[in-house]
Amino acid sequence: MKITAEMHGVDEVLDKLAEKLSPGKLSRVENAALRVAGRRVAVELKNAVASYRDTGQTVLQVTVGSPHSAGGMKRIRIGWHAGSRWRLVHLNEFGYTRGGKSFSPRGMGKVQGAYDSSRGPAKALERAELEKLL
């Protein structure tokens, strides 16, 4: 037995909402859906970087930014707030060389893996939040 499903993207849902809502209300709804999806990705990211935690600050300092427009699309930033924590994460994510010897830490590739695994579910969650209004 073969099962097929037709998935429509977030853009179609936004187009339908644009017919019903004013531009300001649509922007607020879209921002709220982005925040929900961003929090889900942040949880995945925290779980991923927990594997190489020492003091726990890398996990505690994961933040979800405010939705903003860039290149005509709404986006939300997820990462580490001000400070040098991103430098440590970069070393754990990509490895480093010291004294001519390459090191591959146990957290190598964890952030990219968390992003890849949560991208689809976060998009589906965002779409579900937007469809609540249809």
Coordinates of N, CA and C in Angstrom, one line a residue:
M1 N 0.8 -1.2 0.0 CA 0.0 0.0 0.0 C 0.9 1.2 0.0
K2 N 0.6 2.2 -0.9 CA 1.4 3.4 -1.0 C 0.5 4.6 -0.5
I3 N 1.1 5.3 0.4 CA 0.4 6.5 1.0 C 1.2 7.7 0.5
T4 N 0.4 8.7 0.0 CA 1.0 9.9 -0.5 C 0.3 11.1 0.3
A5 N 1.1 12.1 0.5 CA 0.5 13.2 1.2 C 1.0 14.5 0.5
E6 N 0.1 15.5 0.5 CA 0.4 16.7 -0.2 C 0.7 17.8 0.9
M7 N 1.8 18.3 0.9 CA 2.2 19.3 1.9 C 2.2 20.7 1.2
H8 N 1.6 21.7 1.8 CA 1.6 23.0 1.4 C 2.5 23.8 2.3
G9 N 3.3 24.7 1.9 CA 4.2 25.4 2.7 C 3.6 26.5 3.5
V10 N 4.5 27.2 4.2 CA 4.1 28.3 5.1 C 3.6 29.5 4.2
D11 N 4.2 29.6 3.1 CA 3.8 30.8 2.2 C 2.3 30.7 1.8
E12 N 1.8 29.6 1.5 CA 0.4 29.5 1.1 C -0.5 29.8 2.3
V13 N -0.1 29.4 3.5 CA -0.9 29.7 4.7 C -0.8 31.2 5.0
L14 N 0.3 31.8 4.8 CA 0.4 33.3 5.0 C -0.4 34.0 3.9
D15 N -0.5 33.5 2.7 CA -1.3 34.2 1.7 C -2.7 34.1 2.1
K16 N -3.2 33.0 2.6 CA -4.6 32.9 3.0 C -4.9 33.8 4.2
L17 N -3.9 33.9 5.1 CA -4.1 34.8 6.3 C -4.1 36.3 5.8
A18 N -3.3 36.6 4.8 CA -3.2 38.0 4.4 C -4.6 38.5 3.8
E19 N -5.3 37.5 3.3 CA -6.7 37.9 2.8 C -7.6 38.3 3.9
K20 N -7.4 37.6 5.1 CA -8.3 37.8 6.2 C -7.9 38.9 7.2
L21 N -6.5 39.1 7.3 CA -6.0 40.0 8.4 C -5.4 41.3 7.8
S22 N -5.3 42.3 8.6 CA -4.6 43.5 8.2 C -3.1 43.2 8.2
P23 N -2.3 44.0 7.5 CA -0.8 43.8 7.5 C -0.2 43.8 8.9
G24 N -0.7 44.7 9.8 CA -0.1 44.7 11.1 C -0.4 43.5 11.9
K25 N -1.6 43.0 11.8 CA -2.1 41.8 12.6 C -1.3 40.6 12.0
L26 N -1.2 40.5 10.7 CA -0.5 39.4 10.0 C 0.9 39.4 10.5
S27 N 1.6 40.5 10.6 CA 3.0 40.6 11.1 C 3.1 40.1 12.5
R28 N 2.2 40.5 13.4 CA 2.2 40.0 14.8 C 2.0 38.5 14.9
V29 N 1.1 38.0 14.1 CA 0.8 36.5 14.1 C 2.0 35.8 13.6
E30 N 2.6 36.3 12.5 CA 3.8 35.6 11.9 C 4.9 35.6 12.9
N31 N 5.1 36.8 13.6 CA 6.2 36.9 14.7 C 5.9 35.9 15.8
A32 N 4.7 35.7 16.2 CA 4.4 34.8 17.3 C 4.7 33.3 16.9
A33 N 4.3 33.0 15.6 CA 4.6 31.6 15.1 C 6.1 31.4 15.0
L34 N 6.9 32.4 14.6 CA 8.3 32.3 14.5 C 8.9 32.1 15.9
R35 N 8.4 32.8 16.9 CA 8.9 32.7 18.3 C 8.7 31.2 18.8
V36 N 7.5 30.7 18.5 CA 7.2 29.3 19.0 C 8.2 28.3 18.3
A37 N 8.4 28.5 17.0 CA 9.3 27.6 16.3 C 10.8 27.8 16.7
G38 N 11.1 29.1 17.0 CA 12.5 29.4 17.5 C 12.8 28.7 18.9
R39 N 11.8 28.7 19.7 CA 11.9 28.1 21.0 C 12.2 26.6 20.9
R40 N 11.5 26.0 19.9 CA 11.7 24.6 19.7 C 13.1 24.3 19.2
V41 N 13.6 25.1 18.3 CA 14.9 24.9 17.8 C 16.0 25.1 18.9
A42 N 15.7 26.1 19.8 CA 16.6 26.4 20.9 C 16.7 25.2 21.8
V43 N 15.6 24.6 22.1 CA 15.6 23.4 23.0 C 16.5 22.3 22.3
E44 N 16.3 22.1 21.0 CA 17.2 21.1 20.3 C 18.6 21.5 20.4
L45 N 18.9 22.8 20.2 CA 20.3 23.2 20.3 C 20.9 23.0 21.7
K46 N 20.1 23.3 22.7 CA 20.6 23.1 24.1 C 20.9 21.6 24.4
N47 N 20.0 20.8 23.9 CA 20.3 19.3 24.0 C 21.6 18.9 23.3
A48 N 21.8 19.5 22.2 CA 23.0 19.1 21.4 C 24.3 19.6 22.0
V49 N 24.3 20.8 22.5 CA 25.5 21.3 23.1 C 25.7 20.8 24.6
A50 N 24.7 20.2 25.1 CA 24.9 19.7 26.5 C 25.9 18.5 26.5
S51 N 26.2 17.9 25.4 CA 27.1 16.8 25.4 C 28.5 17.2 25.7
Y52 N 28.9 18.5 25.5 CA 30.2 18.9 25.8 C 30.2 20.0 26.9
R53 N 29.3 20.0 27.7 CA 29.2 21.1 28.7 C 30.2 20.8 29.8
D54 N 30.7 21.9 30.3 CA 31.7 21.9 31.4 C 31.1 22.6 32.6
T55 N 30.9 23.9 32.4 CA 30.3 24.8 33.5 C 28.8 24.9 33.3
G56 N 28.3 24.6 32.1 CA 26.9 24.7 31.8 C 26.5 26.0 31.2
Q57 N 27.5 27.0 31.0 CA 27.2 28.3 30.5 C 26.8 28.2 29.0
T58 N 27.4 27.3 28.3 CA 27.1 27.2 26.8 C 25.6 26.8 26.7
V59 N 25.1 26.0 27.5 CA 23.6 25.6 27.5 C 22.8 26.7 28.0
L60 N 23.2 27.4 29.1 CA 22.3 28.4 29.7 C 22.2 29.7 28.8
Q61 N 23.2 29.9 28.0 CA 23.3 31.2 27.3 C 22.7 31.1 25.9
V62 N 22.1 30.0 25.5 CA 21.4 29.9 24.2 C 20.2 30.8 24.3
T63 N 20.0 31.7 23.3 CA 19.0 32.7 23.3 C 18.2 32.6 22.0
V64 N 17.0 33.1 22.0 CA 16.1 33.2 20.8 C 15.9 34.7 20.7
G65 N 16.3 35.2 19.5 CA 16.2 36.7 19.2 C 14.8 37.1 18.8
S66 N 14.6 38.3 18.5 CA 13.4 38.8 18.0 C 13.2 38.6 16.5
P67 N 12.0 38.3 16.1 CA 11.8 38.2 14.6 C 12.1 39.5 13.9
H68 N 12.7 39.4 12.7 CA 13.1 40.5 11.9 C 13.0 40.2 10.5
S69 N 13.0 41.2 9.6 CA 12.9 40.9 8.2 C 14.3 41.1 7.6
A70 N 14.7 40.1 6.8 CA 16.0 40.2 6.1 C 15.8 39.6 4.7
G71 N 16.1 40.3 3.7 CA 15.9 39.8 2.3 C 14.5 39.6 2.0
G72 N 13.6 40.3 2.6 CA 12.1 40.1 2.3 C 11.5 39.0 3.0
M73 N 12.2 38.3 3.9 CA 11.7 37.2 4.6 C 11.8 37.4 6.1
K74 N 10.8 36.9 6.9 CA 10.9 37.0 8.3 C 11.9 35.9 8.8
R75 N 12.7 36.3 9.8 CA 13.7 35.4 10.3 C 13.8 35.6 11.8
I76 N 14.4 34.6 12.5 CA 14.6 34.7 13.9 C 16.0 34.1 14.2
R77 N 16.8 34.8 15.0 CA 18.1 34.3 15.3 C 18.1 33.5 16.6
I78 N 18.9 32.4 16.5 CA 19.0 31.5 17.7 C 20.5 31.3 17.8
G79 N 21.0 31.6 19.0 CA 22.4 31.5 19.2 C 22.8 31.9 20.7
W80 N 24.0 32.4 20.8 CA 24.5 32.8 22.1 C 24.6 34.3 22.2
H81 N 24.1 34.9 23.3 CA 24.1 36.3 23.4 C 25.5 36.9 23.6
A82 N 25.6 38.2 23.8 CA 26.9 38.9 23.8 C 27.9 38.2 24.8
G83 N 29.1 38.2 24.4 CA 30.1 37.5 25.1 C 31.0 36.7 24.2
S84 N 31.8 35.9 24.8 CA 32.7 35.1 24.0 C 32.3 33.6 23.9
R85 N 31.1 33.3 24.3 CA 30.7 31.9 24.3 C 30.7 31.3 22.9
W86 N 30.3 32.1 21.9 CA 30.3 31.6 20.5 C 31.6 31.2 20.0
R87 N 32.7 31.7 20.6 CA 34.0 31.3 20.2 C 34.3 29.9 20.6
L88 N 33.9 29.6 21.9 CA 34.1 28.2 22.4 C 33.2 27.2 21.6
V89 N 32.0 27.6 21.3 CA 31.1 26.7 20.5 C 31.8 26.5 19.1
H90 N 32.3 27.5 18.5 CA 33.0 27.4 17.2 C 34.1 26.3 17.3
L91 N 34.9 26.4 18.3 CA 36.0 25.4 18.5 C 35.5 24.0 18.7
N92 N 34.4 23.8 19.4 CA 33.8 22.5 19.6 C 33.1 22.0 18.4
E93 N 32.5 22.9 17.6 CA 31.8 22.5 16.4 C 32.7 22.1 15.3
F94 N 33.8 22.8 15.1 CA 34.7 22.6 13.9 C 36.0 22.0 14.2
G95 N 36.4 21.9 15.5 CA 37.7 21.4 15.9 C 38.7 22.5 15.8
Y96 N 39.9 22.2 16.1 CA 41.0 23.2 16.2 C 42.3 22.5 16.0
T97 N 43.4 23.3 15.8 CA 44.7 22.8 15.6 C 45.6 23.5 16.7
R98 N 46.4 22.7 17.4 CA 47.3 23.3 18.4 C 48.6 22.6 18.2
G99 N 49.7 23.4 18.0 CA 51.0 22.9 17.9 C 51.1 21.9 16.7
G100 N 50.4 22.2 15.6 CA 50.5 21.3 14.4 C 49.6 20.1 14.5
K101 N 49.0 19.8 15.6 CA 48.1 18.6 15.8 C 46.7 19.0 15.7
S102 N 45.9 18.3 15.0 CA 44.4 18.6 14.9 C 43.7 17.9 16.0
F103 N 42.7 18.6 16.5 CA 41.9 18.0 17.6 C 40.4 18.0 17.1
S104 N 39.7 16.9 17.4 CA 38.3 16.8 17.1 C 37.6 16.6 18.4
P105 N 37.0 17.6 19.0 CA 36.3 17.5 20.3 C 35.1 16.6 20.1
R106 N 34.6 16.2 21.3 CA 33.4 15.3 21.3 C 32.2 15.9 20.8
G107 N 32.1 17.3 20.8 CA 31.0 18.0 20.3 C 31.0 18.4 18.9
M108 N 32.0 17.9 18.1 CA 32.2 18.3 16.7 C 31.0 17.9 15.9
G109 N 30.4 18.9 15.2 CA 29.3 18.7 14.4 C 27.9 18.7 15.1
K110 N 27.8 18.9 16.4 CA 26.6 18.8 17.1 C 25.6 19.9 16.8
V111 N 26.1 21.1 16.6 CA 25.2 22.2 16.3 C 24.6 22.1 14.9
Q112 N 25.4 21.7 14.0 CA 24.9 21.5 12.6 C 23.9 20.4 12.6
G113 N 24.1 19.3 13.3 CA 23.2 18.2 13.4 C 21.9 18.6 14.0
A114 N 22.0 19.4 15.1 CA 20.7 19.9 15.7 C 19.9 20.8 14.8
Y115 N 20.6 21.6 14.0 CA 19.9 22.5 13.0 C 19.2 21.6 12.0
D116 N 20.0 20.7 11.4 CA 19.4 19.8 10.4 C 18.2 19.0 10.8
S117 N 18.3 18.5 12.0 CA 17.2 17.6 12.5 C 16.0 18.4 13.0
S118 N 16.2 19.7 13.3 CA 15.0 20.4 13.8 C 14.4 21.4 12.8
R119 N 15.0 21.5 11.6 CA 14.5 22.4 10.6 C 13.1 22.0 10.1
G120 N 12.9 20.8 9.8 CA 11.6 20.3 9.3 C 10.5 20.4 10.4
P121 N 10.8 19.8 11.6 CA 9.7 20.0 12.6 C 9.4 21.4 13.0
A122 N 10.4 22.3 13.0 CA 10.2 23.7 13.4 C 9.3 24.3 12.3
K123 N 9.5 24.0 11.0 CA 8.7 24.6 10.0 C 7.3 24.1 10.1
A124 N 7.1 22.8 10.4 CA 5.8 22.2 10.6 C 5.1 22.9 11.8
L125 N 5.8 23.1 12.9 CA 5.2 23.8 14.0 C 4.8 25.2 13.7
E126 N 5.6 25.9 13.0 CA 5.3 27.3 12.6 C 4.0 27.3 11.7
R127 N 3.9 26.3 10.8 CA 2.7 26.2 9.9 C 1.5 25.9 10.8
A128 N 1.6 25.0 11.7 CA 0.5 24.6 12.6 C 0.0 25.8 13.4
E129 N 1.0 26.6 13.9 CA 0.6 27.8 14.7 C -0.2 28.8 13.8
L130 N 0.3 28.9 12.5 CA -0.4 29.8 11.6 C -1.8 29.3 11.2
E131 N -1.9 28.0 11.0 CA -3.2 27.4 10.6 C -4.2 27.5 11.7
K132 N -3.9 27.7 12.9 CA -4.9 27.8 14.0 C -5.8 29.0 13.7
L133 N -5.3 30.0 13.0 CA -6.1 31.1 12.7 C -7.0 31.0 11.5
L134 N -6.8 30.0 10.6 CA -7.6 29.8 9.4 C -9.0 29.3 9.7

